[in-house]
CSV table of C-alpha atoms in Angstrom, one decimal:
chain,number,residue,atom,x,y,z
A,13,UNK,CA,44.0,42.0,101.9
A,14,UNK,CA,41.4,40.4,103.9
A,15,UNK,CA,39.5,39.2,100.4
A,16,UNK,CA,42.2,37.5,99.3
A,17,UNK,CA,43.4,36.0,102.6
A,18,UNK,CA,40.0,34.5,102.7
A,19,UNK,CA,40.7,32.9,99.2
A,20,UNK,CA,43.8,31.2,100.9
A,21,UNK,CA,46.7,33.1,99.5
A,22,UNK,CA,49.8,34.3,101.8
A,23,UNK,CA,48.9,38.5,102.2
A,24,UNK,CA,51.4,40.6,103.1
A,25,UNK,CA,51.2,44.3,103.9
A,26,UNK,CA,53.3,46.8,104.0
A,27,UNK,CA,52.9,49.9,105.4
A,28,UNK,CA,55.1,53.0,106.2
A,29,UNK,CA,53.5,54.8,108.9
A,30,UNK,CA,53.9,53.6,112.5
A,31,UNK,CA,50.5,52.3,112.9
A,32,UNK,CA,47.9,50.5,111.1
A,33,UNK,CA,44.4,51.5,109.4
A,34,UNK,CA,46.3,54.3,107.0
A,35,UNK,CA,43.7,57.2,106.2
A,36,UNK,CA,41.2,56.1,108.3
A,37,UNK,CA,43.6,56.1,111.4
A,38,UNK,CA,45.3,59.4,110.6
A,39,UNK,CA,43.4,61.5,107.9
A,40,UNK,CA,40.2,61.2,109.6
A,41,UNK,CA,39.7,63.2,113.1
A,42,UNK,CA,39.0,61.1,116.8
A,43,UNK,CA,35.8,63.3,116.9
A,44,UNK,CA,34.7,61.9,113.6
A,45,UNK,CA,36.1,57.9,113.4
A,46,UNK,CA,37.4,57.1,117.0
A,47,UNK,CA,40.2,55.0,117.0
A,48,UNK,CA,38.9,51.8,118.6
A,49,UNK,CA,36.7,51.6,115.7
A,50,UNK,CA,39.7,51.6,113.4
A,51,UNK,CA,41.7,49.2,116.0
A,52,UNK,CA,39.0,46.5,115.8
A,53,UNK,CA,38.5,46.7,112.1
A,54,UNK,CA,42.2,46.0,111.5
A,55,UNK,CA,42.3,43.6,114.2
A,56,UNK,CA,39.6,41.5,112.3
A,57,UNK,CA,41.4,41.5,108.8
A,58,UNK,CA,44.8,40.7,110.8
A,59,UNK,CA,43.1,37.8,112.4
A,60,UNK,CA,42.6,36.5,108.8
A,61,UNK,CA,46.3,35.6,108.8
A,62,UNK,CA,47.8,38.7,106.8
A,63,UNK,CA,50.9,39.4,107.6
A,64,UNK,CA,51.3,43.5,108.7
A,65,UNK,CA,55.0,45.3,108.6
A,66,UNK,CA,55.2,48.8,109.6
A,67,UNK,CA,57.5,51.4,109.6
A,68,UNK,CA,58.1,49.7,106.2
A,69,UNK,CA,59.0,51.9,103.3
A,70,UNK,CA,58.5,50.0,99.8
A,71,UNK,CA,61.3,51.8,97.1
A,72,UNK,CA,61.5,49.3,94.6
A,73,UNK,CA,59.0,47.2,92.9
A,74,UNK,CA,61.7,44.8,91.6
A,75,UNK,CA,63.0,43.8,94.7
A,76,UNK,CA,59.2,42.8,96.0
A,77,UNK,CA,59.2,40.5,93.1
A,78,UNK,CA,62.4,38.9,93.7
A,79,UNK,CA,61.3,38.3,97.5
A,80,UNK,CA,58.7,35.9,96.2
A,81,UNK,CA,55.7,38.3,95.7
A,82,UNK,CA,53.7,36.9,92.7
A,83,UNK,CA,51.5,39.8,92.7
A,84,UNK,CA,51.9,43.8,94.1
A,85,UNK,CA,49.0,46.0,94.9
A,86,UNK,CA,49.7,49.6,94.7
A,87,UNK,CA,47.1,51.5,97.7
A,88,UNK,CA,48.8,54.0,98.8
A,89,UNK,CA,46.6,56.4,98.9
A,90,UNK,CA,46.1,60.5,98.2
A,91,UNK,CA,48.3,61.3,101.3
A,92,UNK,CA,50.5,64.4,100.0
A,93,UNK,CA,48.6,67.9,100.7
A,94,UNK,CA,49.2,70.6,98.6
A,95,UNK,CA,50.2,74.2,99.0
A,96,UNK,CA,48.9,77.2,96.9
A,97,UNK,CA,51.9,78.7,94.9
A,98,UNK,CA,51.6,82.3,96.7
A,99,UNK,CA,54.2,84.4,98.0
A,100,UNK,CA,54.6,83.0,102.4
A,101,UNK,CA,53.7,79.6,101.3
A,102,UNK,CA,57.1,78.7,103.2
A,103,UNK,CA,56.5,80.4,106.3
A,104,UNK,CA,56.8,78.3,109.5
A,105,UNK,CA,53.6,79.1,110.5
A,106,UNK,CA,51.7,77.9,107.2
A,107,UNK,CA,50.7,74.1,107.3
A,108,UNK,CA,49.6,71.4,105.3
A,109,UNK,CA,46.1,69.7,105.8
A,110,UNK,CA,47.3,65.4,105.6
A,111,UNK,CA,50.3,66.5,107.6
A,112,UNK,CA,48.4,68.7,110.2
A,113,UNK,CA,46.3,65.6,110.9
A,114,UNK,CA,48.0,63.0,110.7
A,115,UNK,CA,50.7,64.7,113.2
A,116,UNK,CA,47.7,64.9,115.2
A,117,UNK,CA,46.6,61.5,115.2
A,118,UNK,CA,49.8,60.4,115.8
A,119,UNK,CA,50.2,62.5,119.2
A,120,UNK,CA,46.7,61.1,120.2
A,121,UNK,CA,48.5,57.4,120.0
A,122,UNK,CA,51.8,58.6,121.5
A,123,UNK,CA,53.4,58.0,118.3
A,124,UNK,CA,55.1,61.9,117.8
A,125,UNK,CA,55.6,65.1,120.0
A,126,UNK,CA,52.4,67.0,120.2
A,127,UNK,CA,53.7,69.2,117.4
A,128,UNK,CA,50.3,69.9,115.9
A,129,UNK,CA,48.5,71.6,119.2
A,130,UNK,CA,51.8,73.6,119.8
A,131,UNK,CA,51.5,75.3,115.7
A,132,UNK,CA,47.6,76.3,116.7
A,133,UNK,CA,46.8,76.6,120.3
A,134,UNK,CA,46.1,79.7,121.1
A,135,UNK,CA,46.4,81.2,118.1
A,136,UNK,CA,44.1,82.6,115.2
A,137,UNK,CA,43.6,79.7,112.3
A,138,UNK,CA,43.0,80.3,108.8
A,139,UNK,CA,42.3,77.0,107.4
A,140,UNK,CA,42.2,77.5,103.1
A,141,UNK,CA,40.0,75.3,101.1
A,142,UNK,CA,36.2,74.9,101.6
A,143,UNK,CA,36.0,70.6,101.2
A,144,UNK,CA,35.3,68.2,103.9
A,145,UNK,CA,38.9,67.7,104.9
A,146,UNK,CA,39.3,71.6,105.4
A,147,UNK,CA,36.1,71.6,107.9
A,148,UNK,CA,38.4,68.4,109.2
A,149,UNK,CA,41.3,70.8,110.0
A,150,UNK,CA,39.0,73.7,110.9
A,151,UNK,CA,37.2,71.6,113.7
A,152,UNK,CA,40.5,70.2,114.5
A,153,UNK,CA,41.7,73.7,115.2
A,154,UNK,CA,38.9,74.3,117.5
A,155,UNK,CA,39.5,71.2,119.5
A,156,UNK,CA,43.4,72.0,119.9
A,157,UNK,CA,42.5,75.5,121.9
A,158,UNK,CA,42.8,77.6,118.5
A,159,UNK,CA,42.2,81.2,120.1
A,160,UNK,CA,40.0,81.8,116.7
A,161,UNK,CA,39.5,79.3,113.2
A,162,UNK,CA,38.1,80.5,110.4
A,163,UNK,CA,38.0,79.3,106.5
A,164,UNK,CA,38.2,81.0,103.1
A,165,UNK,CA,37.5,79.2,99.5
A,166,UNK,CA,37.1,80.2,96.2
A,167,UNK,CA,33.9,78.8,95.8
A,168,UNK,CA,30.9,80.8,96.9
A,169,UNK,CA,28.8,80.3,100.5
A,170,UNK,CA,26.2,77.9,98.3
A,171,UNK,CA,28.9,76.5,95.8
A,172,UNK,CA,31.2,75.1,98.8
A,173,UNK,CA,32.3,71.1,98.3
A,174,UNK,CA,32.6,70.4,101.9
A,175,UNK,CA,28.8,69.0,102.9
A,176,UNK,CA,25.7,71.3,103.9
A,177,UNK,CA,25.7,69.7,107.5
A,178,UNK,CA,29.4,70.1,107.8
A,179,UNK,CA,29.7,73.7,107.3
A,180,UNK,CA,26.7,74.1,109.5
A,181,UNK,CA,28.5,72.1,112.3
A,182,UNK,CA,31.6,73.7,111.9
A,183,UNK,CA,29.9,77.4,112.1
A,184,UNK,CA,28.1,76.0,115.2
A,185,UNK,CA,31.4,75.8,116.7
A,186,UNK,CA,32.6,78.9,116.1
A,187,UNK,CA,34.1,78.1,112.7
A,188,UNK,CA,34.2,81.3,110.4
A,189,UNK,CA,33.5,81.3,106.8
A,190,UNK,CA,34.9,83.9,104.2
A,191,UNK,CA,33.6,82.4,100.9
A,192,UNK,CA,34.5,83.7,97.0
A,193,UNK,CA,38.2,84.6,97.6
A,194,UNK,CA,41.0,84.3,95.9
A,195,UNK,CA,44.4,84.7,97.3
A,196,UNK,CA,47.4,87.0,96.4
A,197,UNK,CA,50.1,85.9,99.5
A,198,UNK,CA,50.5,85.7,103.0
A,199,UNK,CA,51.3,88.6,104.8
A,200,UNK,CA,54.5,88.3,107.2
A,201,UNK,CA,56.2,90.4,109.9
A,202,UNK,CA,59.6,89.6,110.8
A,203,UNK,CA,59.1,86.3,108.7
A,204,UNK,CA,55.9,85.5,111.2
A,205,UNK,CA,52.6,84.7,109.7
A,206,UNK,CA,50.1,88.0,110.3
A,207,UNK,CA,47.2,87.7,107.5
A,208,UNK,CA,46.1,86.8,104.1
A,209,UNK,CA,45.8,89.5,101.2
A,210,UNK,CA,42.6,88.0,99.4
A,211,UNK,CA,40.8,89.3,96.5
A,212,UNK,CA,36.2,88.8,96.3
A,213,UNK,CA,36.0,86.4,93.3
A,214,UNK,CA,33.3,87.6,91.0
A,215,UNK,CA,32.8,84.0,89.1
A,216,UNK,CA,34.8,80.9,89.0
A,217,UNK,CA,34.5,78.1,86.2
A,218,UNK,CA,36.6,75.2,85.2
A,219,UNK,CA,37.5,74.5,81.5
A,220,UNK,CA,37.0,71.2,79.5
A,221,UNK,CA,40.6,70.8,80.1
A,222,UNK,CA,40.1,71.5,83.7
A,223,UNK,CA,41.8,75.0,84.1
A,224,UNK,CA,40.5,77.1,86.3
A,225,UNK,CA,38.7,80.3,84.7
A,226,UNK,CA,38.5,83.1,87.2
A,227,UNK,CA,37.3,86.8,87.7
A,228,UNK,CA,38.3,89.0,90.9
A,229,UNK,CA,36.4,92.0,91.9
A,230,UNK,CA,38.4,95.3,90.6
A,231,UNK,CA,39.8,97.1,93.7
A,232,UNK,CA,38.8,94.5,96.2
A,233,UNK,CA,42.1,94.0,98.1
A,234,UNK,CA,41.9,93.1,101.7
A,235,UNK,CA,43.5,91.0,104.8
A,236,UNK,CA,42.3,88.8,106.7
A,237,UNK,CA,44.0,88.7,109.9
A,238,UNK,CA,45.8,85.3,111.0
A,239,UNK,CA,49.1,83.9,112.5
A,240,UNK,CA,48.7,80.4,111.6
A,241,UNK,CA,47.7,79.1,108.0
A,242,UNK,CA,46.4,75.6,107.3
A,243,UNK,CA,46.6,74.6,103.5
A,244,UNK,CA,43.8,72.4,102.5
A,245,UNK,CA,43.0,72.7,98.3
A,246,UNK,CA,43.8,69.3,97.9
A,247,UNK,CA,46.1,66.0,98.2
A,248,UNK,CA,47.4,63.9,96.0
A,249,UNK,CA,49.4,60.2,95.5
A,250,UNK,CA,52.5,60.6,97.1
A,251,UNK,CA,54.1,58.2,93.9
A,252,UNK,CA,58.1,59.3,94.3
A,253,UNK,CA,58.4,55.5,95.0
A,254,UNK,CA,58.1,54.3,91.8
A,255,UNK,CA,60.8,55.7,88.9
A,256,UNK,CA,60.8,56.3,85.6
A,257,UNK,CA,62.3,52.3,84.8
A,258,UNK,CA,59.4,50.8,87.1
A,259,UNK,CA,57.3,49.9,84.0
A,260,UNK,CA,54.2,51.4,86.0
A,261,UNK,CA,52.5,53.7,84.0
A,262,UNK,CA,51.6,57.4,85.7
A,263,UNK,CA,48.6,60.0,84.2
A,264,UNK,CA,48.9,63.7,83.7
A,265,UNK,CA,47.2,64.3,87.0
A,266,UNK,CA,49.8,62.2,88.5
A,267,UNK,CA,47.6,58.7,89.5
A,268,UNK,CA,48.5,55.3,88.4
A,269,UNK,CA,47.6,54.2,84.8
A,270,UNK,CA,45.3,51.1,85.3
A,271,UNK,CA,42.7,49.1,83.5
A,272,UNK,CA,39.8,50.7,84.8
A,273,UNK,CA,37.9,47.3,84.7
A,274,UNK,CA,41.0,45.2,85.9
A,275,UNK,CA,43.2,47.3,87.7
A,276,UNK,CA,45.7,46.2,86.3
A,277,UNK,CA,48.7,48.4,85.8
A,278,UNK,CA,50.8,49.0,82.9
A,279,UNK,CA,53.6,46.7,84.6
A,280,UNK,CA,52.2,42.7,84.6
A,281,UNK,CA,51.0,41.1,88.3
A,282,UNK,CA,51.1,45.1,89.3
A,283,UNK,CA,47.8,46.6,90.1
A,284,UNK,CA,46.5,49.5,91.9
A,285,UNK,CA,43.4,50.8,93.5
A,286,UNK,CA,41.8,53.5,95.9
A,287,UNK,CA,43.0,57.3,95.3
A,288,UNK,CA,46.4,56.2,94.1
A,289,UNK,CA,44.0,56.0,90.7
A,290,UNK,CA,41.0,58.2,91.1
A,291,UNK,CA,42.4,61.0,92.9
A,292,UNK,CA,41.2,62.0,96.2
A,293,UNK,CA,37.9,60.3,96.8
A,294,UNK,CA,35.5,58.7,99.4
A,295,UNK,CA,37.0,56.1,101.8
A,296,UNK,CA,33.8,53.3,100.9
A,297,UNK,CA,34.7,53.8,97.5
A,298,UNK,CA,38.2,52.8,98.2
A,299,UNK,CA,37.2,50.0,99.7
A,300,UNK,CA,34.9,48.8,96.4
A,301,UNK,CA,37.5,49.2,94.7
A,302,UNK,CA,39.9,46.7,97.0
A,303,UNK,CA,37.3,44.1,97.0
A,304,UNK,CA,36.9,44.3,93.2
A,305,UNK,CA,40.8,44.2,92.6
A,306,UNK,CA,41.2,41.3,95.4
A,307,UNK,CA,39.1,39.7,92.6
A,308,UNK,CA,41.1,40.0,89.5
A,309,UNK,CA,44.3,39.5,91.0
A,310,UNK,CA,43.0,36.5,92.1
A,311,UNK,CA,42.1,35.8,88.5
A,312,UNK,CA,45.8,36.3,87.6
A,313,UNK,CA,47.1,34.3,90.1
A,314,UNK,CA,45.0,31.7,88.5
A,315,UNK,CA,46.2,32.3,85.5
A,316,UNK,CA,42.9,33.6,83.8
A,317,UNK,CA,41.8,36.1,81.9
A,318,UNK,CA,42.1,39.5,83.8
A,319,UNK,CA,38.6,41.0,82.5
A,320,UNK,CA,35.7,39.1,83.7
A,321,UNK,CA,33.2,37.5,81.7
A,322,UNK,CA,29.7,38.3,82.7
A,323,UNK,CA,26.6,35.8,82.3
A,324,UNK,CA,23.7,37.1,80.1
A,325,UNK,CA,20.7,37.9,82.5
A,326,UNK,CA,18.6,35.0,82.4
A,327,UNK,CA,14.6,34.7,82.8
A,328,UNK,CA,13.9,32.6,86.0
């Protein structure tokens, strides 16, 4: 938005939640990106003329073009956590990582009921996942007057995703860690969250068609003791918005089809960018990728050729 506003062109954005900044405002923690940071970031690119509406929910791609848009970006981000398909997923104690924080984001700016501190204050926490964004909840937890947080992954103690320094800060804080498990259900009481049955995971590979391989230790069955579970193994592009007739093209793992040195879509002046393509990745990559797209759909507006045309390298 703000390349393209510098280029001269009329930027509109349109975004559903009821503040500004997206991930950054409510899938990153206060304790980790503090929210004047964000406010004055967003503050800058809206001072470049672009043209913010919130609380705005986009459900059809034809009506945007028949308001005048010439061109649509798609960058909507990986904002739709996911749930392990286990027996209690459904309980009303078991949450969902972009959900958990971004309900508590929104408290922090007075934007919802302080839902989120009321599911995990003073309770025990079992955040499952072992990525960044699960330490996010974890320490989260800790902050909202958990009684107890611990995590549990798949992945062994050295073979974590979530960063070296993370997990250390997180254990520093009181964080547990229960590494190489798999898990069977959640355990219930009178339809109340009271543990996890797990399973020690021997070894753990991924096919070339990226299915997951995986050995449990015979006999291994055990609980670990909870009353509130925090789902974090993943998000993905929450793309309900665009059907079947959109002429915009969606991928087995359920991202938008583009060019991958255009970004252009499947469906002409529609392009997308950021995890909405890629999958769940790292916020400066997201924004490498907006400035490059701000590029070529500056290029169609102009009516050139979408993929660029690099000079030889030249001696000087």
């Amino acid at each position: 938005a703000a390349d393209l506003a510098l280029m001269g062109y009329g930027v509109t954005v349109f975004e559903a939640l009821p503040v500004a900044g997206g991930m950054l405002r409510v899938g990153v923690p206060e304790y980790r990106l503090p929210a004047a940071i964000v406010d004055r970031e967003v503050q800058e690119i809206l001072d470049l003329g672009v043209d913010l509406r919130l609380n705005t929910t986009v459900q059809d791609l034809d009506d945007l073009f028949a308001q005048g848009f010439e061109a649509v970006l798609i960058a909507v981000g990986a904002h739709e956590g996911k749930k392990l398909p286990i027996p209690g997923a459904d309980l009303p104690e078991v949450l969902v990582n972009t959900q958990f924080l971004r309900d508590v984001r929104l408290a922090e700016l007075g934007k919802t009921a302080d839902v989120s501190r009321e599911q995990v204050e003073g309770k025990q926490v079992l955040v499952i996942g072992g990525g960044n964004v699960a330490i996010d909840c974890a320490r989260t937890a800790v902050r909202l007057g958990a009684r107890s947080v611990a995590m549990a992954c798949l992945e062994s103690r050295e073979k974590m995703p979530a960063h070296q320094w993370e997990i250390e800060e997180a254990e520093a804080e009181g964080v547990g860690v229960y590494p190489a498990r798999s898990f069977r259900r959640i355990c219930d009481e009178g339809g109340h969250v009271t543990g996890v049955e797990c399973l020690n995971v021997q070894s753990m590979e991924f096919d070339g068609e990226g299915q997951l391989k995986l050995e449990t230790e015979p006999d291994s069955d055990h609980v670990i003791a909870c009353d509130a579970v925090i789902f974090s193994i993943g998000q993905r592009a929450g793309l309900a918005f665009i059907p079947d007739d959109a002429g915009v093209g969606i991928t087995r793992q359920q991202t938008i089809a583009v060019n991958p040195n255009t970004f252009a879509a499947t469906r002409p002046g529609v392009f997308a960018a950021g995890d909405a393509t890629t999958g769940t990745s790292f916020v400066i990559e997201a924004v490498a990728a907006g400035h490059k797209v701000s590029a070529t759909i500056h290029r169609y507006l102009s009516c050139e050729p979408l993929e660029q045309r690099f000079a030889p390298d030249l001696p000087v």
